[in-house]
mmCIF file of C-alpha atoms and ligand atoms in Angstrom:
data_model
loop_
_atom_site.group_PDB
_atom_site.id
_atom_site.type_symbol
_atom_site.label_atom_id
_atom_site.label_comp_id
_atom_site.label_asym_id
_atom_site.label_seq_id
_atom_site.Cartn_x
_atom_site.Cartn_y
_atom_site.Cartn_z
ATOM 1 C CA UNK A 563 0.000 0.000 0.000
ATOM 2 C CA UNK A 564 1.636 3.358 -1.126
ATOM 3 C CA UNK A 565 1.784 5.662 2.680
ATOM 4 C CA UNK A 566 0.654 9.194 0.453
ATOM 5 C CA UNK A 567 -2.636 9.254 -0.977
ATOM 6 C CA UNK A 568 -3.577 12.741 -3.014
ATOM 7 C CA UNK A 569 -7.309 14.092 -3.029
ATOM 8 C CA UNK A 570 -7.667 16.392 -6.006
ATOM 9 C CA UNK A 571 -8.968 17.509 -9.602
ATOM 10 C CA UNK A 572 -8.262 16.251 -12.533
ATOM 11 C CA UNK A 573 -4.983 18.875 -12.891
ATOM 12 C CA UNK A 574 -1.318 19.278 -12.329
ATOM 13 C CA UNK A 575 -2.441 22.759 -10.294
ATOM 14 C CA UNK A 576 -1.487 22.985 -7.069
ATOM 15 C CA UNK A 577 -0.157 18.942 -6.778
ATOM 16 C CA UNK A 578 2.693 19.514 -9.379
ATOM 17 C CA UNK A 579 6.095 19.787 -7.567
ATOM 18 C CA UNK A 580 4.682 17.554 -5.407
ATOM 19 C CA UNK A 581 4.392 14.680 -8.056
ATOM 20 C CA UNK A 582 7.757 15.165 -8.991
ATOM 21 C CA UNK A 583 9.128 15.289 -5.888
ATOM 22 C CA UNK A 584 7.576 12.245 -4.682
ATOM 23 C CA UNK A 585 8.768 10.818 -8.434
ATOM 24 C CA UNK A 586 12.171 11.783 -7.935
ATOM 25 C CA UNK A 587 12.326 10.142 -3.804
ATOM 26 C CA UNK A 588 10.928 6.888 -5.288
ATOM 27 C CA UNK A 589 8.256 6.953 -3.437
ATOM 28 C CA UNK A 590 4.781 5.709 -4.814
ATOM 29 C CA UNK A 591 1.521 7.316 -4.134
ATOM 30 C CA UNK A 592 -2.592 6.563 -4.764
ATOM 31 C CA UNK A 593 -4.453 9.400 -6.606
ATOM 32 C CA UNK A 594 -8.199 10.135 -5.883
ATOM 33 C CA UNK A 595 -9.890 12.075 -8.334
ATOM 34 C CA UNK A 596 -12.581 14.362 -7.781
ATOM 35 C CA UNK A 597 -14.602 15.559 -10.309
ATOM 36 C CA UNK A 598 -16.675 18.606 -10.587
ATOM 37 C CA UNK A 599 -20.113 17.500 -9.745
ATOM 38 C CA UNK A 600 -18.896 15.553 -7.080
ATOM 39 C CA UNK A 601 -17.188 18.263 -5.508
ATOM 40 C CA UNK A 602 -20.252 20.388 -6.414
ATOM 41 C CA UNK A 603 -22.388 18.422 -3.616
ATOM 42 C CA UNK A 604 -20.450 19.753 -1.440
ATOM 43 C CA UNK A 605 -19.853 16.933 1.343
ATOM 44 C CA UNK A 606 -16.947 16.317 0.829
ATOM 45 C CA UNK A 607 -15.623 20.304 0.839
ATOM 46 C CA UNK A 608 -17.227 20.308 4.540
ATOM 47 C CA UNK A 609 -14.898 17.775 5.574
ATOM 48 C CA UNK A 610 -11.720 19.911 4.395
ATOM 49 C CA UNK A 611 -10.203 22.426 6.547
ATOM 50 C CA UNK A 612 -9.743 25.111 4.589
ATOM 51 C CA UNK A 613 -12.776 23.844 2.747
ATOM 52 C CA UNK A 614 -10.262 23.094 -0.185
ATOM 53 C CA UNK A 615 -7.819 20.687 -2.000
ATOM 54 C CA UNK A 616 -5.747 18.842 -2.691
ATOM 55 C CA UNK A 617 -5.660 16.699 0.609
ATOM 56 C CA UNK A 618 -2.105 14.980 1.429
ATOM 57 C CA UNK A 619 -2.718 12.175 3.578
ATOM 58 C CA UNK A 620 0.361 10.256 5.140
ATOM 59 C CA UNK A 621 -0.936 7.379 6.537
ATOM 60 C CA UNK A 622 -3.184 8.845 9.486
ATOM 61 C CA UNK A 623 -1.936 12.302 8.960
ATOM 62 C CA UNK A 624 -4.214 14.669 6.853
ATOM 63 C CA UNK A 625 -2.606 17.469 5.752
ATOM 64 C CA UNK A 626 -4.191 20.347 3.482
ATOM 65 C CA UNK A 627 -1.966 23.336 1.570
ATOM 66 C CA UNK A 628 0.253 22.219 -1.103
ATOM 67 C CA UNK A 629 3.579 24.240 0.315
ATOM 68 C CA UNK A 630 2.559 22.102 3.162
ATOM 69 C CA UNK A 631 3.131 19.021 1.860
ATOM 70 C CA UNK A 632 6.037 19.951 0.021
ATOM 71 C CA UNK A 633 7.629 20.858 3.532
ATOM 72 C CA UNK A 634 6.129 17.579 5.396
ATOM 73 C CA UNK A 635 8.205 15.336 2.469
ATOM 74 C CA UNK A 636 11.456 18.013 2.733
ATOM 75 C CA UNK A 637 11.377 16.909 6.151
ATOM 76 C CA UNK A 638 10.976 12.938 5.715
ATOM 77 C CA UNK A 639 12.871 12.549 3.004
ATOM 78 C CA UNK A 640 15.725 14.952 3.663
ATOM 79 C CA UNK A 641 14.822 17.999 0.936
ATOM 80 C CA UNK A 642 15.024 20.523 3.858
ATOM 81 C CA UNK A 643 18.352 21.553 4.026
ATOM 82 C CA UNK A 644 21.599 20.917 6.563
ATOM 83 C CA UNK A 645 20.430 22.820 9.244
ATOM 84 C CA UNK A 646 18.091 26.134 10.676
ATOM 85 C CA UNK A 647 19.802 28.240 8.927
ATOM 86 C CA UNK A 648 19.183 26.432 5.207
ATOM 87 C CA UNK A 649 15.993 25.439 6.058
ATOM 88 C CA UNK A 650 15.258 29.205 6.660
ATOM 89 C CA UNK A 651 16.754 30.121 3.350
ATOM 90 C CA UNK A 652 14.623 27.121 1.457
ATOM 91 C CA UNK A 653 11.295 28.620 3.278
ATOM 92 C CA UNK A 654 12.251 32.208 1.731
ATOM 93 C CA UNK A 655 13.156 30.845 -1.662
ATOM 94 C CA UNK A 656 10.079 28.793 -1.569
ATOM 95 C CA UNK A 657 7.916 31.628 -0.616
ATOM 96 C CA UNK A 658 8.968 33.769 -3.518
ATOM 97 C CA UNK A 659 8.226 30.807 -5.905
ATOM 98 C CA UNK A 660 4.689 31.152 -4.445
ATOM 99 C CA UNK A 661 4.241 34.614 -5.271
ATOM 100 C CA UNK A 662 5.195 34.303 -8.624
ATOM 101 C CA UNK A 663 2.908 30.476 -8.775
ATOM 102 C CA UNK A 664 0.241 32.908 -7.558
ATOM 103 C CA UNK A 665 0.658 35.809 -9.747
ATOM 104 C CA UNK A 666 0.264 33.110 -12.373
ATOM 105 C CA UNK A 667 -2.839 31.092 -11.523
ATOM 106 C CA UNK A 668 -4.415 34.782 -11.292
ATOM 107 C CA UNK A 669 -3.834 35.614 -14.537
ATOM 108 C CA UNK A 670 -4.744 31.832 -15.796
ATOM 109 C CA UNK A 671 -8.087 32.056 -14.165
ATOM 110 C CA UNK A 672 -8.566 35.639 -13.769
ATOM 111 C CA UNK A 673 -7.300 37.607 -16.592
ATOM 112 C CA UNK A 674 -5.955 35.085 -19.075
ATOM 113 C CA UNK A 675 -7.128 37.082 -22.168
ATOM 114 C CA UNK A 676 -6.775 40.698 -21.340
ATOM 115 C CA UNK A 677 -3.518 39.852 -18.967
ATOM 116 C CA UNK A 678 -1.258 37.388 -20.726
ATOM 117 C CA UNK A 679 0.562 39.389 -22.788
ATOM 118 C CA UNK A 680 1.611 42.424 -19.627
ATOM 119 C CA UNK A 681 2.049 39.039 -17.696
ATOM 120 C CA UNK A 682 4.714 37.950 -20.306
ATOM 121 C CA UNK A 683 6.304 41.444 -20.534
ATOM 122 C CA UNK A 684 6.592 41.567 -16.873
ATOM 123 C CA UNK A 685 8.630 38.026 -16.070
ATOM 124 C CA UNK A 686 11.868 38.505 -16.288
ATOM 125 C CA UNK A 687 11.100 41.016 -13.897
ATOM 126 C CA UNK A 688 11.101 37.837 -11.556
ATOM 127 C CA UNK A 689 12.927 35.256 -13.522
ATOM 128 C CA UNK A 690 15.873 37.423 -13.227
ATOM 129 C CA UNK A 691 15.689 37.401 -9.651
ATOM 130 C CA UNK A 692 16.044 33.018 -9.429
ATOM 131 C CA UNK A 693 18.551 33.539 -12.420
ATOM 132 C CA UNK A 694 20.912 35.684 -9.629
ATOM 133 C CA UNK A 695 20.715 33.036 -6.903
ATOM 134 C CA UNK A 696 21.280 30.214 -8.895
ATOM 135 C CA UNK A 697 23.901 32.336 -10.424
ATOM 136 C CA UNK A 698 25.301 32.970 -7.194
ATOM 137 C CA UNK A 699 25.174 29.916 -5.535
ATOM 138 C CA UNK A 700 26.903 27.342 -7.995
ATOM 139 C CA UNK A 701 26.031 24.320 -6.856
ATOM 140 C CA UNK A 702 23.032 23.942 -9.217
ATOM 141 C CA UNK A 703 20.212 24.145 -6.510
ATOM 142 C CA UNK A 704 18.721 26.843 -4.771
ATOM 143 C CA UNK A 705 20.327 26.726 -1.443
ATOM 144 C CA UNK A 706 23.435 24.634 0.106
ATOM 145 C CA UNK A 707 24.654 21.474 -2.156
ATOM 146 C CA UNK A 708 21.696 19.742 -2.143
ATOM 147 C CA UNK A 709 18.099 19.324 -3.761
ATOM 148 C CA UNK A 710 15.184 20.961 -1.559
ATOM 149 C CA UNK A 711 11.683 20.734 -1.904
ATOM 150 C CA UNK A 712 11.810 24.623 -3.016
ATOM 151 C CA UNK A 713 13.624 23.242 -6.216
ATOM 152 C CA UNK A 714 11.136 20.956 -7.285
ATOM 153 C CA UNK A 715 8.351 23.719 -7.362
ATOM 154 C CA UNK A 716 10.458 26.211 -8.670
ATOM 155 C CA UNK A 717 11.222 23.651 -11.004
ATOM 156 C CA UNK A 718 7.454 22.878 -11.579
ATOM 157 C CA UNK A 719 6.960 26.693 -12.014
ATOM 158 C CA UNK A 720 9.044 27.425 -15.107
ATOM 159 C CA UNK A 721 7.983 24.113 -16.423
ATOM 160 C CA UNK A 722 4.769 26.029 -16.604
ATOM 161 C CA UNK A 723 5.844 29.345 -17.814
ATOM 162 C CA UNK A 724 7.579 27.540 -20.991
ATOM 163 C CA UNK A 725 4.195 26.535 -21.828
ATOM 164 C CA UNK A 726 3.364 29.778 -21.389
ATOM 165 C CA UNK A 727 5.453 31.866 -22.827
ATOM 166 C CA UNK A 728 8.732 29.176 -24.844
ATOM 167 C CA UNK A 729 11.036 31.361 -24.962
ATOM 168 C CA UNK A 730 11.097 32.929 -21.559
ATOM 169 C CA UNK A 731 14.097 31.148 -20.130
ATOM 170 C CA UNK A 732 16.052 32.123 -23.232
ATOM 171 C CA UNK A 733 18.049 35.304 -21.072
ATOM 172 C CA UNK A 734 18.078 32.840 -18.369
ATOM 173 C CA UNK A 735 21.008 30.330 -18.780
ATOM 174 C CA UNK A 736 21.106 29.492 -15.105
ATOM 175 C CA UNK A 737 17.413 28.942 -15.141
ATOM 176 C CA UNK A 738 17.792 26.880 -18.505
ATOM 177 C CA UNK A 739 20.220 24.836 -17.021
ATOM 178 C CA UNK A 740 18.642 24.481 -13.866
ATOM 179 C CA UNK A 741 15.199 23.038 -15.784
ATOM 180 C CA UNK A 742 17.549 20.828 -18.377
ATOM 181 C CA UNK A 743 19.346 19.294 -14.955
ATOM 182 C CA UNK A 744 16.281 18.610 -13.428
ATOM 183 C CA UNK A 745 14.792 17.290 -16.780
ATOM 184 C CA UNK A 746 16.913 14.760 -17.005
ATOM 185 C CA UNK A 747 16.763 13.334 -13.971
ATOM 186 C CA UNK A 748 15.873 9.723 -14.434
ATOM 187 C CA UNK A 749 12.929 9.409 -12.153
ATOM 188 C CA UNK A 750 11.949 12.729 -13.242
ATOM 189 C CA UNK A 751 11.913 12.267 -16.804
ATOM 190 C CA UNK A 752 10.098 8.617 -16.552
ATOM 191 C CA UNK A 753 7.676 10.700 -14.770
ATOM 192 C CA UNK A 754 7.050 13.810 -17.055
ATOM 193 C CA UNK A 755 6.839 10.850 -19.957
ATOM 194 C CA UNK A 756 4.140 8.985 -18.017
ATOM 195 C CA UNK A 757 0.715 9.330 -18.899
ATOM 196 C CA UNK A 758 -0.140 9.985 -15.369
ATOM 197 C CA UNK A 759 1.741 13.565 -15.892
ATOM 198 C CA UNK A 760 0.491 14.283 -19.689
ATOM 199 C CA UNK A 761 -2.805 13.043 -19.172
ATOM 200 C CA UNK A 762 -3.061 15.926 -16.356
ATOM 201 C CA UNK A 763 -3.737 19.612 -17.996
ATOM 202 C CA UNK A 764 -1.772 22.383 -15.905
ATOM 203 C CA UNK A 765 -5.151 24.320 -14.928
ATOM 204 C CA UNK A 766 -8.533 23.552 -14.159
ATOM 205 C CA UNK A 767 -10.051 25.904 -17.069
ATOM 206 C CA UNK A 768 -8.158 24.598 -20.401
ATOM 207 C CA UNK A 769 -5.906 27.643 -20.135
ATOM 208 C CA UNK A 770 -1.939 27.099 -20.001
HETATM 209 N N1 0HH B 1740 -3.557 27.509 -0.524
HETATM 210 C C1 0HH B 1740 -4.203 26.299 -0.993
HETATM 211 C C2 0HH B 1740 -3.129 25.297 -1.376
HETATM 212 O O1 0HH B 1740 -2.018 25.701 -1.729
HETATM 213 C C3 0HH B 1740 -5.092 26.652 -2.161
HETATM 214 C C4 0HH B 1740 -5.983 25.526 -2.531
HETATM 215 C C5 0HH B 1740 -6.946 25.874 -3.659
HETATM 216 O O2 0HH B 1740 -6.908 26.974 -4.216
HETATM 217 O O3 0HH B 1740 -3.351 24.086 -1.301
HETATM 218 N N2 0HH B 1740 -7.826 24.925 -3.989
HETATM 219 C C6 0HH B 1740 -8.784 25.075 -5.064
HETATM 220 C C7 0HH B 1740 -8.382 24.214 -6.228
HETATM 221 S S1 0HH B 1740 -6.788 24.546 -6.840
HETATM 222 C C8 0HH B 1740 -10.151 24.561 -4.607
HETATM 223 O O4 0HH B 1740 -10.255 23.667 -3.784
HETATM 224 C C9 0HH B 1740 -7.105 24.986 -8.507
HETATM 225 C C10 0HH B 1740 -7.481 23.787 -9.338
HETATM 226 C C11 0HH B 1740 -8.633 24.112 -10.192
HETATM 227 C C12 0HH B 1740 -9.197 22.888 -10.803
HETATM 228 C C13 0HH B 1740 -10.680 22.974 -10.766
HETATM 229 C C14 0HH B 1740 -11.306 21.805 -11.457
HETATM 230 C C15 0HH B 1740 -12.798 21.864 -11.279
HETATM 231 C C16 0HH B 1740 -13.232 21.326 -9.927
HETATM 232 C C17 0HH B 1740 -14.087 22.238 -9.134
HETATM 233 N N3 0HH B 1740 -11.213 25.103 -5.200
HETATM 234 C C18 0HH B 1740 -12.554 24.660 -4.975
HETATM 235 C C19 0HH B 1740 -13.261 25.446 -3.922
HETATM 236 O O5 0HH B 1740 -12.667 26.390 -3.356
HETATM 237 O O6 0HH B 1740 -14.434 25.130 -3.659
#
């Protein structure tokens, strides 16, 4: 029996570093589905805390908020840095990938027609600032000399913003290197070949 079970829609959303994080530990998990109606009835939203998904459960653990359960595995499966004062820097880089995950998923749901194109304009804006501490810190993740769970979603994130926008790592060589390292990753790439992870679109609305 897989320990991590995921409750969520039919999407990549919010569960996507997570897959490949859990991909690239080994580690196997169960997926339940929930589809729209379902979720419509509403029972099963009572029974969330937050009154949203995804759900993590770890055997009897429950957990809700994806940056959550990216921290939970950093912390079983050693993605959380050396000590305090990495883990602190891992939290802060992870944070700012959240900002710019959220500016995104705005404009995706929100203002995908009217805001793509400003959105475009405006990344390097924030690209540039991942490009300088990769730059900086040359050991090919975002803090220390090992993988964290903040480089699997920033990972996940400019997986995302290729769809988006191709050519937006182009200025970025540390960033393009960065995604090409991870890439290639064995248990990474098996993964993004799987149907499991094209099968999945990256929203909920058909927008990418
Ligand atoms: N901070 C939370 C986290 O990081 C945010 C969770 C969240 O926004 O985990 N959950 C949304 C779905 S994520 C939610 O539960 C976006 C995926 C959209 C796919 C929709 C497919 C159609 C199914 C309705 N939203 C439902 C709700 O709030 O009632």
């Amino acid at each position: 029996v897989p320990p991590y079970t995921i409750t969520y829609f039919a999407v990549r959303g919010r569960c996507g570093a997570l897959r490949i994080m859990l991909s690239d530990l080994g580690q196997e998990w169960k997926e339940v589905v929930v589809n729209f109606d379902e979720w419509m009835k509403g029972d099963l939203k009572k029974t969330c805390v937050f009154g949203q998904l995804p759900k993590l459960q770890d055997g009897d653990l429950v957990l809700y908020q994806s940056n959550t359960f990216l921290r939970h595995l950093g912390r079983k499966h050693g993605a959380y840095g050396k000590n305090d004062n990495e883990a602190a820097l891992i939290d802060m880089f992870n944070d700012g990938v959240e900002d710019l995950r959220t500016k995104y998923v705005k404009m995706i749901y929100q203002e995908y027609d009217t805001g793509k194109e400003a959105y475009i304009n405006g990344l390097p804006d924030h690209l540039s600032k991942f490009e300088a501490v990769l730059e900086k810190n040359k050991s090919g993740f975002l803090v220390g000399d090992s993988m964290s769970f903040a480089d699997y979603s920033l990972f996940e994130v400019l997986l995302n913003h290729q769809v988006l926008s191709p050519t937006c790592l182009d200025a970025f060589p540390a960033l393009k290197g960065f995604v090409s390292r991870m890439s290639s990753r064995p248990k990474i790439k098996a993964y993004l070949d799987s149907d499991a992870y094209k099968s999945l679109p990256i929203n909920g609305n058909g927008k990418q």
